[in-house]
PDB file of C-alpha atoms in Angstrom:
ATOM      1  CA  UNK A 326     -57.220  63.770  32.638  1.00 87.00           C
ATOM      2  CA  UNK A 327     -53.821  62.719  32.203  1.00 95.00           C
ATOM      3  CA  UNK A 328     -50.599  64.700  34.136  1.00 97.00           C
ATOM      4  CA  UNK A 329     -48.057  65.423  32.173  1.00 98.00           C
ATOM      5  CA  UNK A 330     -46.218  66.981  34.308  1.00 97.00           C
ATOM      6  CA  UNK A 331     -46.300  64.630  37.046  1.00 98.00           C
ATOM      7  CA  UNK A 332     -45.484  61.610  34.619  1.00 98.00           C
ATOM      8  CA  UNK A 333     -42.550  64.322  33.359  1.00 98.00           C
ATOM      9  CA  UNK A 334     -41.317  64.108  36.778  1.00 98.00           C
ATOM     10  CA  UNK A 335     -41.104  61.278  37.579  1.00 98.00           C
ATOM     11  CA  UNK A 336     -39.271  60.113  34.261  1.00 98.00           C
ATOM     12  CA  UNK A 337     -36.790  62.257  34.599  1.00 98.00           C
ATOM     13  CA  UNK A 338     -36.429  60.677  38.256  1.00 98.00           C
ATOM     14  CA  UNK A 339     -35.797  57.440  36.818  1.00 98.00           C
ATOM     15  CA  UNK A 340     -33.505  58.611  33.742  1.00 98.00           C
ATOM     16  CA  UNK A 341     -31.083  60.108  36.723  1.00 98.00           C
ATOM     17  CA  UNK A 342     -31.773  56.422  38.751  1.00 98.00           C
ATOM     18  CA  UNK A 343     -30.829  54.481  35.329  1.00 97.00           C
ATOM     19  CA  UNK A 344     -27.648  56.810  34.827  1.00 97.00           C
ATOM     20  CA  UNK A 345     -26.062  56.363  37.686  1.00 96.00           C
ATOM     21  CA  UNK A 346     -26.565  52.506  37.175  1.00 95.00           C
ATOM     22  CA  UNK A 347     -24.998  53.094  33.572  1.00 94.00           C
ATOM     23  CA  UNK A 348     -22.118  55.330  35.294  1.00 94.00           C
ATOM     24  CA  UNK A 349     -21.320  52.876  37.982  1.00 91.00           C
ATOM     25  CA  UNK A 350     -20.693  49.659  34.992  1.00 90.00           C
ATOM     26  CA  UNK A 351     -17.632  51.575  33.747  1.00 88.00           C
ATOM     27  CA  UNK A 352     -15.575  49.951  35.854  1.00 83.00           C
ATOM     28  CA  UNK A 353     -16.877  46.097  35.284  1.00 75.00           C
ATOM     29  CA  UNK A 354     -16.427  44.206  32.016  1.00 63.00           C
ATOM     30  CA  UNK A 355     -19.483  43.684  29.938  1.00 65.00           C
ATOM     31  CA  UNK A 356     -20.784  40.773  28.479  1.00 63.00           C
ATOM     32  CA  UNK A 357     -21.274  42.102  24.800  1.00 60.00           C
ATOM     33  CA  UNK A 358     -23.948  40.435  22.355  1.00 68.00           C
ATOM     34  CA  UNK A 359     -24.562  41.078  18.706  1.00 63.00           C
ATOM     35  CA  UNK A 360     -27.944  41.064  17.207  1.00 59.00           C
ATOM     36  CA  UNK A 361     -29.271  41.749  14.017  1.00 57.00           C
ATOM     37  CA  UNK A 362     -25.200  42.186  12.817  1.00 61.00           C
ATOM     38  CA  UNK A 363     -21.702  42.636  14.163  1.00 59.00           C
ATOM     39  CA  UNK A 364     -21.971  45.887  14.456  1.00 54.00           C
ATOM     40  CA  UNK A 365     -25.635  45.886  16.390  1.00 53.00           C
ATOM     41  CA  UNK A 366     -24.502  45.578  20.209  1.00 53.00           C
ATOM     42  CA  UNK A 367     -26.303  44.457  23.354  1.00 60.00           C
ATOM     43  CA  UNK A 368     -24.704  44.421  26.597  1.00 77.00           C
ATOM     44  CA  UNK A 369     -26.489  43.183  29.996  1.00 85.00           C
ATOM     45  CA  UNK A 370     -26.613  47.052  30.923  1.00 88.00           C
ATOM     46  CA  UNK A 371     -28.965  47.921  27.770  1.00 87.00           C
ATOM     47  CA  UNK A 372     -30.865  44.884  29.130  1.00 91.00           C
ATOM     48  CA  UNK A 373     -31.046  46.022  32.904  1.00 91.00           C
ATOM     49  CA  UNK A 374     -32.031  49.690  32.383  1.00 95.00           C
ATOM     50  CA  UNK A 375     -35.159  48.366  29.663  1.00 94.00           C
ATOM     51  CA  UNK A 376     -36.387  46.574  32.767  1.00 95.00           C
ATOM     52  CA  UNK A 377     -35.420  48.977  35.450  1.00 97.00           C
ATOM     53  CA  UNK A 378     -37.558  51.687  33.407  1.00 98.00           C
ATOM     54  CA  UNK A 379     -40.506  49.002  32.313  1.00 97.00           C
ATOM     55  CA  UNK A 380     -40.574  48.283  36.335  1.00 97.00           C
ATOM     56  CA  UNK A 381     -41.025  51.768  37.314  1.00 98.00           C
ATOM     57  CA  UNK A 382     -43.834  52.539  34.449  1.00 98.00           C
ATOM     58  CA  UNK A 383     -45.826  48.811  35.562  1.00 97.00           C
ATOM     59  CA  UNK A 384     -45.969  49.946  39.265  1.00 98.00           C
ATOM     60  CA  UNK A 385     -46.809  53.540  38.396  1.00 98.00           C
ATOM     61  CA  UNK A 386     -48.542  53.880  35.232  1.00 98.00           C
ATOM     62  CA  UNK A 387     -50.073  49.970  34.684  1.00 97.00           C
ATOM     63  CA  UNK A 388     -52.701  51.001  31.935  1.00 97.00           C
ATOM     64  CA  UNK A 389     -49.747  52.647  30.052  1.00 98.00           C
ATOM     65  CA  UNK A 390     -47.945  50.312  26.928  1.00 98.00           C
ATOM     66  CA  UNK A 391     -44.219  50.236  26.505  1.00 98.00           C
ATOM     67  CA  UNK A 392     -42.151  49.443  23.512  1.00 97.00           C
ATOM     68  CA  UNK A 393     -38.454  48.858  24.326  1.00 93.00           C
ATOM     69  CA  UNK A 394     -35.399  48.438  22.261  1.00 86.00           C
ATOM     70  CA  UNK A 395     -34.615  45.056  24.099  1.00 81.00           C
ATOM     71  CA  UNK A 396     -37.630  43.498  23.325  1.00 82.00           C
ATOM     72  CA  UNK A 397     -39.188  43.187  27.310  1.00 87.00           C
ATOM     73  CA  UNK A 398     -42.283  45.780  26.328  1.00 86.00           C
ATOM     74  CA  UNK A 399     -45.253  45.329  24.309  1.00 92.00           C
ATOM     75  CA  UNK A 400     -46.072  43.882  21.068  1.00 89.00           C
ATOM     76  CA  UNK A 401     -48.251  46.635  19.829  1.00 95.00           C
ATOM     77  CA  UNK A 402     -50.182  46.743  16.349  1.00 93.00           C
ATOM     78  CA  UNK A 403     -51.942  50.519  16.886  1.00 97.00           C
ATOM     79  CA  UNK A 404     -50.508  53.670  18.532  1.00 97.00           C
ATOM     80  CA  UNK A 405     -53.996  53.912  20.949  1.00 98.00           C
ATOM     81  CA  UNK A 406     -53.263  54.799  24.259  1.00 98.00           C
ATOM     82  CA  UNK A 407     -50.399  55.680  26.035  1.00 98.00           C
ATOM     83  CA  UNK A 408     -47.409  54.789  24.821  1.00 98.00           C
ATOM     84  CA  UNK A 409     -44.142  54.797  26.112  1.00 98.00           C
ATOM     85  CA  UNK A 410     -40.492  54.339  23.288  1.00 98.00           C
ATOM     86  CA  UNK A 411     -37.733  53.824  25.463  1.00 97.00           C
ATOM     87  CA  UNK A 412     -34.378  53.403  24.241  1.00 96.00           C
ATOM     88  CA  UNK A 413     -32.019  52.444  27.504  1.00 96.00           C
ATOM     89  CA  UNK A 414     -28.763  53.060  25.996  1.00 94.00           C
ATOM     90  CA  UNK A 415     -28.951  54.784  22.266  1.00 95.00           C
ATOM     91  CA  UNK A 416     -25.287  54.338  21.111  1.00 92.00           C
ATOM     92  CA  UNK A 417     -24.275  51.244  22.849  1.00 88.00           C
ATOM     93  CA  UNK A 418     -21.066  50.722  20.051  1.00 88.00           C
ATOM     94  CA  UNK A 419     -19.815  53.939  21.620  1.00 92.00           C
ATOM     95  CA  UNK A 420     -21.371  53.035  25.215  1.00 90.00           C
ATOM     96  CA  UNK A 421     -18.764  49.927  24.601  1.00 87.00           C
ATOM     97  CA  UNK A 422     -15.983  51.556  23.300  1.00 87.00           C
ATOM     98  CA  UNK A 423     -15.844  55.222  24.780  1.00 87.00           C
ATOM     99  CA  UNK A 424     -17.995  55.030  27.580  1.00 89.00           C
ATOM    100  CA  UNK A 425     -19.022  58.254  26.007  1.00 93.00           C
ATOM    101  CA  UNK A 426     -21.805  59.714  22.907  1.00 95.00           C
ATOM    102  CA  UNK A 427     -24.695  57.632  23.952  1.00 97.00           C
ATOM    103  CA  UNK A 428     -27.974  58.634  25.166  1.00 98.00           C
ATOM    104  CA  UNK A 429     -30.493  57.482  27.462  1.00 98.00           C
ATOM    105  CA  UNK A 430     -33.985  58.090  25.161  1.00 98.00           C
ATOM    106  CA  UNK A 431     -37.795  58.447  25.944  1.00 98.00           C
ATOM    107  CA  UNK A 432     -40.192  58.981  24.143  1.00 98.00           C
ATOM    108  CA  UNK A 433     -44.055  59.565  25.732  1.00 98.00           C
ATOM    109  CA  UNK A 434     -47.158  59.522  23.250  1.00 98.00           C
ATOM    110  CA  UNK A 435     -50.880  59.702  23.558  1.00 98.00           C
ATOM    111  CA  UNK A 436     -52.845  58.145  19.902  1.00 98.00           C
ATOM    112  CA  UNK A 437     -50.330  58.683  18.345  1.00 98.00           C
ATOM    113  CA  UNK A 438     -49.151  62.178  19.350  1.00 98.00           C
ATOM    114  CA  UNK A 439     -45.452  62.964  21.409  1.00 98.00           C
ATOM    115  CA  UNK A 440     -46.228  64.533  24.613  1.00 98.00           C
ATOM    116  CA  UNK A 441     -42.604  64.161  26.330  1.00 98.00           C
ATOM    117  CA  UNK A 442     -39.394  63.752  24.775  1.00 98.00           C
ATOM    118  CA  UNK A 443     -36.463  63.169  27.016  1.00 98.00           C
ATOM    119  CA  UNK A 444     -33.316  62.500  25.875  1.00 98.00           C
ATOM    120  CA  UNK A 445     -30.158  62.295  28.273  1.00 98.00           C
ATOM    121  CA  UNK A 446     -26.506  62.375  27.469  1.00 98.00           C
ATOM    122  CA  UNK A 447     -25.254  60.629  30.114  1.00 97.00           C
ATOM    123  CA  UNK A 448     -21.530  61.566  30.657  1.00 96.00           C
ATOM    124  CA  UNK A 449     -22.196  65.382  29.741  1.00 97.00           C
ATOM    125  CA  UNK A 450     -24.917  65.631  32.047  1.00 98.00           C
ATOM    126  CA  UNK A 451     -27.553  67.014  29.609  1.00 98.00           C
ATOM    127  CA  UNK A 452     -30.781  66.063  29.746  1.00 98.00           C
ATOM    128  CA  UNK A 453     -32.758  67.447  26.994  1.00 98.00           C
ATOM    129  CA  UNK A 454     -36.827  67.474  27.568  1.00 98.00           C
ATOM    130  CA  UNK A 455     -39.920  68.528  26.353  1.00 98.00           C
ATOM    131  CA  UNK A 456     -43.634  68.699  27.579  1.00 98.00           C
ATOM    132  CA  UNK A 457     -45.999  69.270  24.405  1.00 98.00           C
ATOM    133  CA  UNK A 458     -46.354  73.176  23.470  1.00 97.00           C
ATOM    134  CA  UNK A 459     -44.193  73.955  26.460  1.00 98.00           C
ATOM    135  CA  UNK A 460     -40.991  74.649  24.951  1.00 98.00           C
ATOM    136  CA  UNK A 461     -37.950  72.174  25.390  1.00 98.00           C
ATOM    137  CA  UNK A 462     -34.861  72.922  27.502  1.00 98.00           C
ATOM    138  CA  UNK A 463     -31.899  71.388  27.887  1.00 98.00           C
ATOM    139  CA  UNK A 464     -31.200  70.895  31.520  1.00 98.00           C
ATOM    140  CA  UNK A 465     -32.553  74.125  32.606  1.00 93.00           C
ATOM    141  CA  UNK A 466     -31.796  76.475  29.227  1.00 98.00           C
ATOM    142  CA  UNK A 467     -34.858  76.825  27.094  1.00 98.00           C
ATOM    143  CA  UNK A 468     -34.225  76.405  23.350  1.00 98.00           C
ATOM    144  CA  UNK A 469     -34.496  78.876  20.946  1.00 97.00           C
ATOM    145  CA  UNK A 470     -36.856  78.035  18.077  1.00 97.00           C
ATOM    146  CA  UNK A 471     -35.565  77.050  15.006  1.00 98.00           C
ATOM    147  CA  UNK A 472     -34.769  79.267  12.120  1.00 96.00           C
ATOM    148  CA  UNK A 473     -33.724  78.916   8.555  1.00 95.00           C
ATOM    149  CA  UNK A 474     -29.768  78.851   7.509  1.00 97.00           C
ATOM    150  CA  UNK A 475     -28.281  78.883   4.369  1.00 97.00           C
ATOM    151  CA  UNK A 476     -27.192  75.482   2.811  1.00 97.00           C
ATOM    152  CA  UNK A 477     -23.974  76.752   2.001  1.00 97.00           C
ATOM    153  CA  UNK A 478     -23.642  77.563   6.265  1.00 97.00           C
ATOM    154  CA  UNK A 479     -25.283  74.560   7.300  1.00 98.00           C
ATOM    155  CA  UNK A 480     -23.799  70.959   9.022  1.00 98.00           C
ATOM    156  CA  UNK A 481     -25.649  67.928   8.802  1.00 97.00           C
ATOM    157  CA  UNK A 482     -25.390  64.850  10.611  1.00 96.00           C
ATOM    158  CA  UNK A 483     -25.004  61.967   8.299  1.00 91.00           C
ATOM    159  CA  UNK A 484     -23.186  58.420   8.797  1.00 82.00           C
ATOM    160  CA  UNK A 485     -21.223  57.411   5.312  1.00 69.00           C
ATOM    161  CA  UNK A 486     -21.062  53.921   6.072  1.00 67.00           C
ATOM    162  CA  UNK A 487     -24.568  53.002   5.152  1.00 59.00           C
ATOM    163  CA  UNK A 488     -24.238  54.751   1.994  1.00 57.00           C
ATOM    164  CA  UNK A 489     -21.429  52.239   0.711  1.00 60.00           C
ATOM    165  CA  UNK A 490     -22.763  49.098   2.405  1.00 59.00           C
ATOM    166  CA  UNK A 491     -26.456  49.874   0.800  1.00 59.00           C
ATOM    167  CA  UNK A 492     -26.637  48.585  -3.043  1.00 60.00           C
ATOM    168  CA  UNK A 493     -29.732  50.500  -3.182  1.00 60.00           C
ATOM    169  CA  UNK A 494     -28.015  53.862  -2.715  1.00 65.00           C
ATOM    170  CA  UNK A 495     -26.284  55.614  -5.393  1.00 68.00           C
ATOM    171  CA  UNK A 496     -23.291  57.567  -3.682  1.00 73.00           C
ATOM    172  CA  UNK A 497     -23.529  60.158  -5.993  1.00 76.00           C
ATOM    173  CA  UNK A 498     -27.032  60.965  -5.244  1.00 79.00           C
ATOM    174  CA  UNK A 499     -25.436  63.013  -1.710  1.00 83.00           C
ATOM    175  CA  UNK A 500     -22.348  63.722  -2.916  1.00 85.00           C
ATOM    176  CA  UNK A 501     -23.312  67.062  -4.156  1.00 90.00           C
ATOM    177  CA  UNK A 502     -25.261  67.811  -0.990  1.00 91.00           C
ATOM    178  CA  UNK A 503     -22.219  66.755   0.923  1.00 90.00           C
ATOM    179  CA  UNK A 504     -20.256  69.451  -1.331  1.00 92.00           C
ATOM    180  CA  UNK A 505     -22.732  72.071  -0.819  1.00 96.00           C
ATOM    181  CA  UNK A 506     -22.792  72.293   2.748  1.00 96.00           C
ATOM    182  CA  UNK A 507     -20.406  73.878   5.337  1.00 96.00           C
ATOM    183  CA  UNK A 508     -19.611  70.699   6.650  1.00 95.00           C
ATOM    184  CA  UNK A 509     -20.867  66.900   7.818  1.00 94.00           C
ATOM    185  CA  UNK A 510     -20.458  65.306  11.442  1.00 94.00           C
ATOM    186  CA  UNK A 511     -21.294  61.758  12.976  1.00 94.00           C
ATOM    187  CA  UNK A 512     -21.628  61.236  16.190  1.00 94.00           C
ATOM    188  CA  UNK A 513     -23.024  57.520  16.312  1.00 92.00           C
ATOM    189  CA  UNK A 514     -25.507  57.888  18.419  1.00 96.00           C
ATOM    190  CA  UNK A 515     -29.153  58.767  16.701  1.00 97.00           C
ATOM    191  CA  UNK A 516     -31.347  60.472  19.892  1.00 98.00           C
ATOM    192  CA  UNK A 517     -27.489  63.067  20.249  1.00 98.00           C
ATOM    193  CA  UNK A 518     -28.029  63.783  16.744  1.00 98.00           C
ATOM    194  CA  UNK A 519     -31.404  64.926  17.359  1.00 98.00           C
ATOM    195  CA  UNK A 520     -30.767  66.928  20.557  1.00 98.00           C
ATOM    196  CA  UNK A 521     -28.232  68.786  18.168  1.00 98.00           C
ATOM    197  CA  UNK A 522     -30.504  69.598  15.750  1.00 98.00           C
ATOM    198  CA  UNK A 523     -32.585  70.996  18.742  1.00 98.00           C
ATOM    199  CA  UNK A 524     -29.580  73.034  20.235  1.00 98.00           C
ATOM    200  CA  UNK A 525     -28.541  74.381  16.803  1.00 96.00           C
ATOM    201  CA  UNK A 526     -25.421  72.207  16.960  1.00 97.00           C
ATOM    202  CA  UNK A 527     -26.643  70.693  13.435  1.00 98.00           C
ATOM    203  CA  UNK A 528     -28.756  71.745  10.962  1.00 98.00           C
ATOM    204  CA  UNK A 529     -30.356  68.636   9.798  1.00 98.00           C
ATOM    205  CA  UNK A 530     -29.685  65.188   9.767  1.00 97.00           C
ATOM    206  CA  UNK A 531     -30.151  62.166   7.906  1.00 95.00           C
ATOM    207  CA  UNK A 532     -30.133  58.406   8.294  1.00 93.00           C
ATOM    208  CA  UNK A 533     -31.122  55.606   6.112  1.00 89.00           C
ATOM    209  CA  UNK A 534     -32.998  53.434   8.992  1.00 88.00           C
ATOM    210  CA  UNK A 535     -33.823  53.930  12.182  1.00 95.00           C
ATOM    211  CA  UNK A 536     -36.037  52.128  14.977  1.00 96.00           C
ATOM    212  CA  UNK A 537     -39.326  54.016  16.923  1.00 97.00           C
ATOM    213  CA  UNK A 538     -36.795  54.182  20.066  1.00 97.00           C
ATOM    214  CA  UNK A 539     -34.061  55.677  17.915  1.00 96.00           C
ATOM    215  CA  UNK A 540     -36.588  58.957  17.200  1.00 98.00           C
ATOM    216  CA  UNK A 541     -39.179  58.953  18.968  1.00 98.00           C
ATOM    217  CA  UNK A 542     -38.222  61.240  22.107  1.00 98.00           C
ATOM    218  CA  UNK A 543     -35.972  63.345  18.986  1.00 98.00           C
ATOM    219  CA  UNK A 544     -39.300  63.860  17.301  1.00 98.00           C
ATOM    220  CA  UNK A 545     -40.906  65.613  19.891  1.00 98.00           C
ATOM    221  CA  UNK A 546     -38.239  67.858  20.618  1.00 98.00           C
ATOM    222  CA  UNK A 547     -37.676  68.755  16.826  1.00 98.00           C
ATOM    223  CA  UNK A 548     -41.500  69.601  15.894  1.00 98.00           C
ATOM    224  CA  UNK A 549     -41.730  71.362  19.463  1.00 98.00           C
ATOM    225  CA  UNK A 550     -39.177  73.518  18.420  1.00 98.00           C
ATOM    226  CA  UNK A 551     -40.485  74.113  14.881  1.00 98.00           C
ATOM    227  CA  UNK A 552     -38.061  71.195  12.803  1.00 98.00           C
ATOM    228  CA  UNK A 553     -39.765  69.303  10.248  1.00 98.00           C
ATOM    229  CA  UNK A 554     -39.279  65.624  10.717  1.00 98.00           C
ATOM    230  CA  UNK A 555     -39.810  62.923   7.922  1.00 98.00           C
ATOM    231  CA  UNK A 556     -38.727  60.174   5.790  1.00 96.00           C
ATOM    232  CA  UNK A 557     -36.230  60.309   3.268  1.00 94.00           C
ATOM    233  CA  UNK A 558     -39.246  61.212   0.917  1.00 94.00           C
ATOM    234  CA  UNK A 559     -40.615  63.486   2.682  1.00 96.00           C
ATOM    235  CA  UNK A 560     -43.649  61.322   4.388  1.00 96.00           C
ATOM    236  CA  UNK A 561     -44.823  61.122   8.215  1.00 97.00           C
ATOM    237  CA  UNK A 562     -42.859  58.500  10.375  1.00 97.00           C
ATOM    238  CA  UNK A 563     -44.671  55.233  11.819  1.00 96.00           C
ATOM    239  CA  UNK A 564     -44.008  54.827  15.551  1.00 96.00           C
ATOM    240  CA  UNK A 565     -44.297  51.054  15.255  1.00 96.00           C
ATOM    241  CA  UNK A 566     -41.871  50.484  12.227  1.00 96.00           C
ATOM    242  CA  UNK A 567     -38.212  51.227  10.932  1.00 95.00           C
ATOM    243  CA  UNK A 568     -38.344  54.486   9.054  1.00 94.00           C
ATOM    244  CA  UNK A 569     -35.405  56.253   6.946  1.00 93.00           C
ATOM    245  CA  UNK A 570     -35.342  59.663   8.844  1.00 96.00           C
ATOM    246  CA  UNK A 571     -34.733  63.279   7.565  1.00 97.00           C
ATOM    247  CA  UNK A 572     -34.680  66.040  10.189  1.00 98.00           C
ATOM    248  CA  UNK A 573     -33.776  69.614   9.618  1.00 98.00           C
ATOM    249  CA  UNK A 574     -34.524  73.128  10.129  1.00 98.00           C
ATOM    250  CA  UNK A 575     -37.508  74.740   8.403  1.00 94.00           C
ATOM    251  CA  UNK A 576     -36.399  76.124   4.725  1.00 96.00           C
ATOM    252  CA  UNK A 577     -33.656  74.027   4.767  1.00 98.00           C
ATOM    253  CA  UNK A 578     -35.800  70.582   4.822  1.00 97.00           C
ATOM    254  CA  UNK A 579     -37.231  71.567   2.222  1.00 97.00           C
ATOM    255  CA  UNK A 580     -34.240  72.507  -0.003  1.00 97.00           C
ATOM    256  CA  UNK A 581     -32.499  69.409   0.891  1.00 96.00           C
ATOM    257  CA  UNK A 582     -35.360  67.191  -0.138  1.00 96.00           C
ATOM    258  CA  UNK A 583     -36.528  68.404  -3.194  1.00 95.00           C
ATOM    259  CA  UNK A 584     -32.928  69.401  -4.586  1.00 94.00           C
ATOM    260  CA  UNK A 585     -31.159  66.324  -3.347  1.00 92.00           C
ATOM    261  CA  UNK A 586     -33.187  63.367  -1.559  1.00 91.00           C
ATOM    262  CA  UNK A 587     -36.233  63.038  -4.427  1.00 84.00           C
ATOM    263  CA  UNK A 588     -33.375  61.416  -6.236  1.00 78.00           C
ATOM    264  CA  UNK A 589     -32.954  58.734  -4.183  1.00 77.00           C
ATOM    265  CA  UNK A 590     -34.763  55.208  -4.683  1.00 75.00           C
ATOM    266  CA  UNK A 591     -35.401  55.008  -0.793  1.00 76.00           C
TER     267      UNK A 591
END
């Protein structure tokens, strides 16, 4: 039988061993990579903590799988198993150019089902985590559960840029939504924006595409927490592909996506 809470030890071990790593490259200058476009950064630090944490999970956990954002896990076609979604630095445009808003993410299934979500803010020192139907905390503070708010009182997280560079998207599909509510925020940094939604710091939050190590620790601590987490139209995410993602507080996810979203040609 598998030990959670052991294996929840011990990552949050290593996410405090990878931080300080992160903390102590402040001071050097990076070598800085694009990838899929010039606005998709890789630095040798993203690189380094992938393979510190894939280290630490090979000598302690070798039957477990690991999918990485830098491409040194596993090439997996089914969720069986034990998987691990690590992100190493979620953010790394603002890792580059703040040396602030980025996250270190994990994300720990079991067939398919989260079982730990960490997610660690680096700078702030806030390492939000959840073990399966044990609540999540951030650092030691448990989170309240989430309730319903009114649109009208509610702030979403939303980035505008991929609604103008997307041809697909017609702008005035959210423009009422973004009139509606109290207010909009974006932080650039996808695994934050769920810990928000988790600390009541947003109500929802919406992106066109994101990656299984953008959400998968976020997931966990959403639906732990009561959140409903989906696609853009409504429909479960798949660990091993890019999904459009739609988080919010119960009530409210529901309002949003049936007033606003089932307009969009996602």
């Amino acid at each position: 039988m598998t030990n959670w809470s052991d294996i929840d030890i011990n990552a949050k071990c290593w996410i405090k061993e990878a931080a300080q790593i992160i903390k102590n490259s402040f001071s050097q200058t990076l070598d800085i990579q694009t990838k899929s476009n010039r606005n998709d950064l890789v630095t040798e630090i993203d690189k380094k903590i992938e393979q510190f944490f894939i280290g630490k999970i090979r000598r302690n956990y070798p039957g477990h799988k690991i999918i990485g954002e830098e491409g040194f896990g596993d090439s997996l076609e089914t969720t069986a198993g034990i998987i691990w979604i690590i992100d190493p630095i979620d953010g790394t445009m603002n890792f580059v150019h703040m040396q602030r808003n980025f996250a270190i993410s994990i994300g720990i299934y079991e067939n398919g089902v989260g079982m730990i979500g960490l997610i660690y803010d680096v700078v702030r020192d806030e390492l939000y985590h959840a073990i399966k139907d044990n609540g999540v905390y951030m650092n030691n503070l448990p989170l309240n559960r989430l309730e319903e708010v009114k649109l009208s009182e509610s702030i979403i997280g939303m980035n505008a840029s991929w609604v103008t560079e997307n041809k697909r998207i017609d702008p005035a599909i959210l423009a009422p939504l973004v009139k509606n509510v109290r207010g909009t925020r974006s932080y650039g940094c996808a695994a934050l924006e769920f810990a928000y939604v988790a600390a009541g710091r947003l109500d929802a939050y919406i992106s066109l595409r994101l990656s299984p190590w953008d959400f998968a620790a976020g997931k966990i601590l959403i639906e732990e927490l009561g959140g409903v987490v989906t696609d853009l139209r409504g429909k479960p995410l798949n660990l091993l592909e890019q999904c459009s993602i739609f988080i919010a507080k119960p009530g409210l996810h529901h309002e949003i996506l049936h007033n606003y979203l089932h307009k969009g040609d996602w």
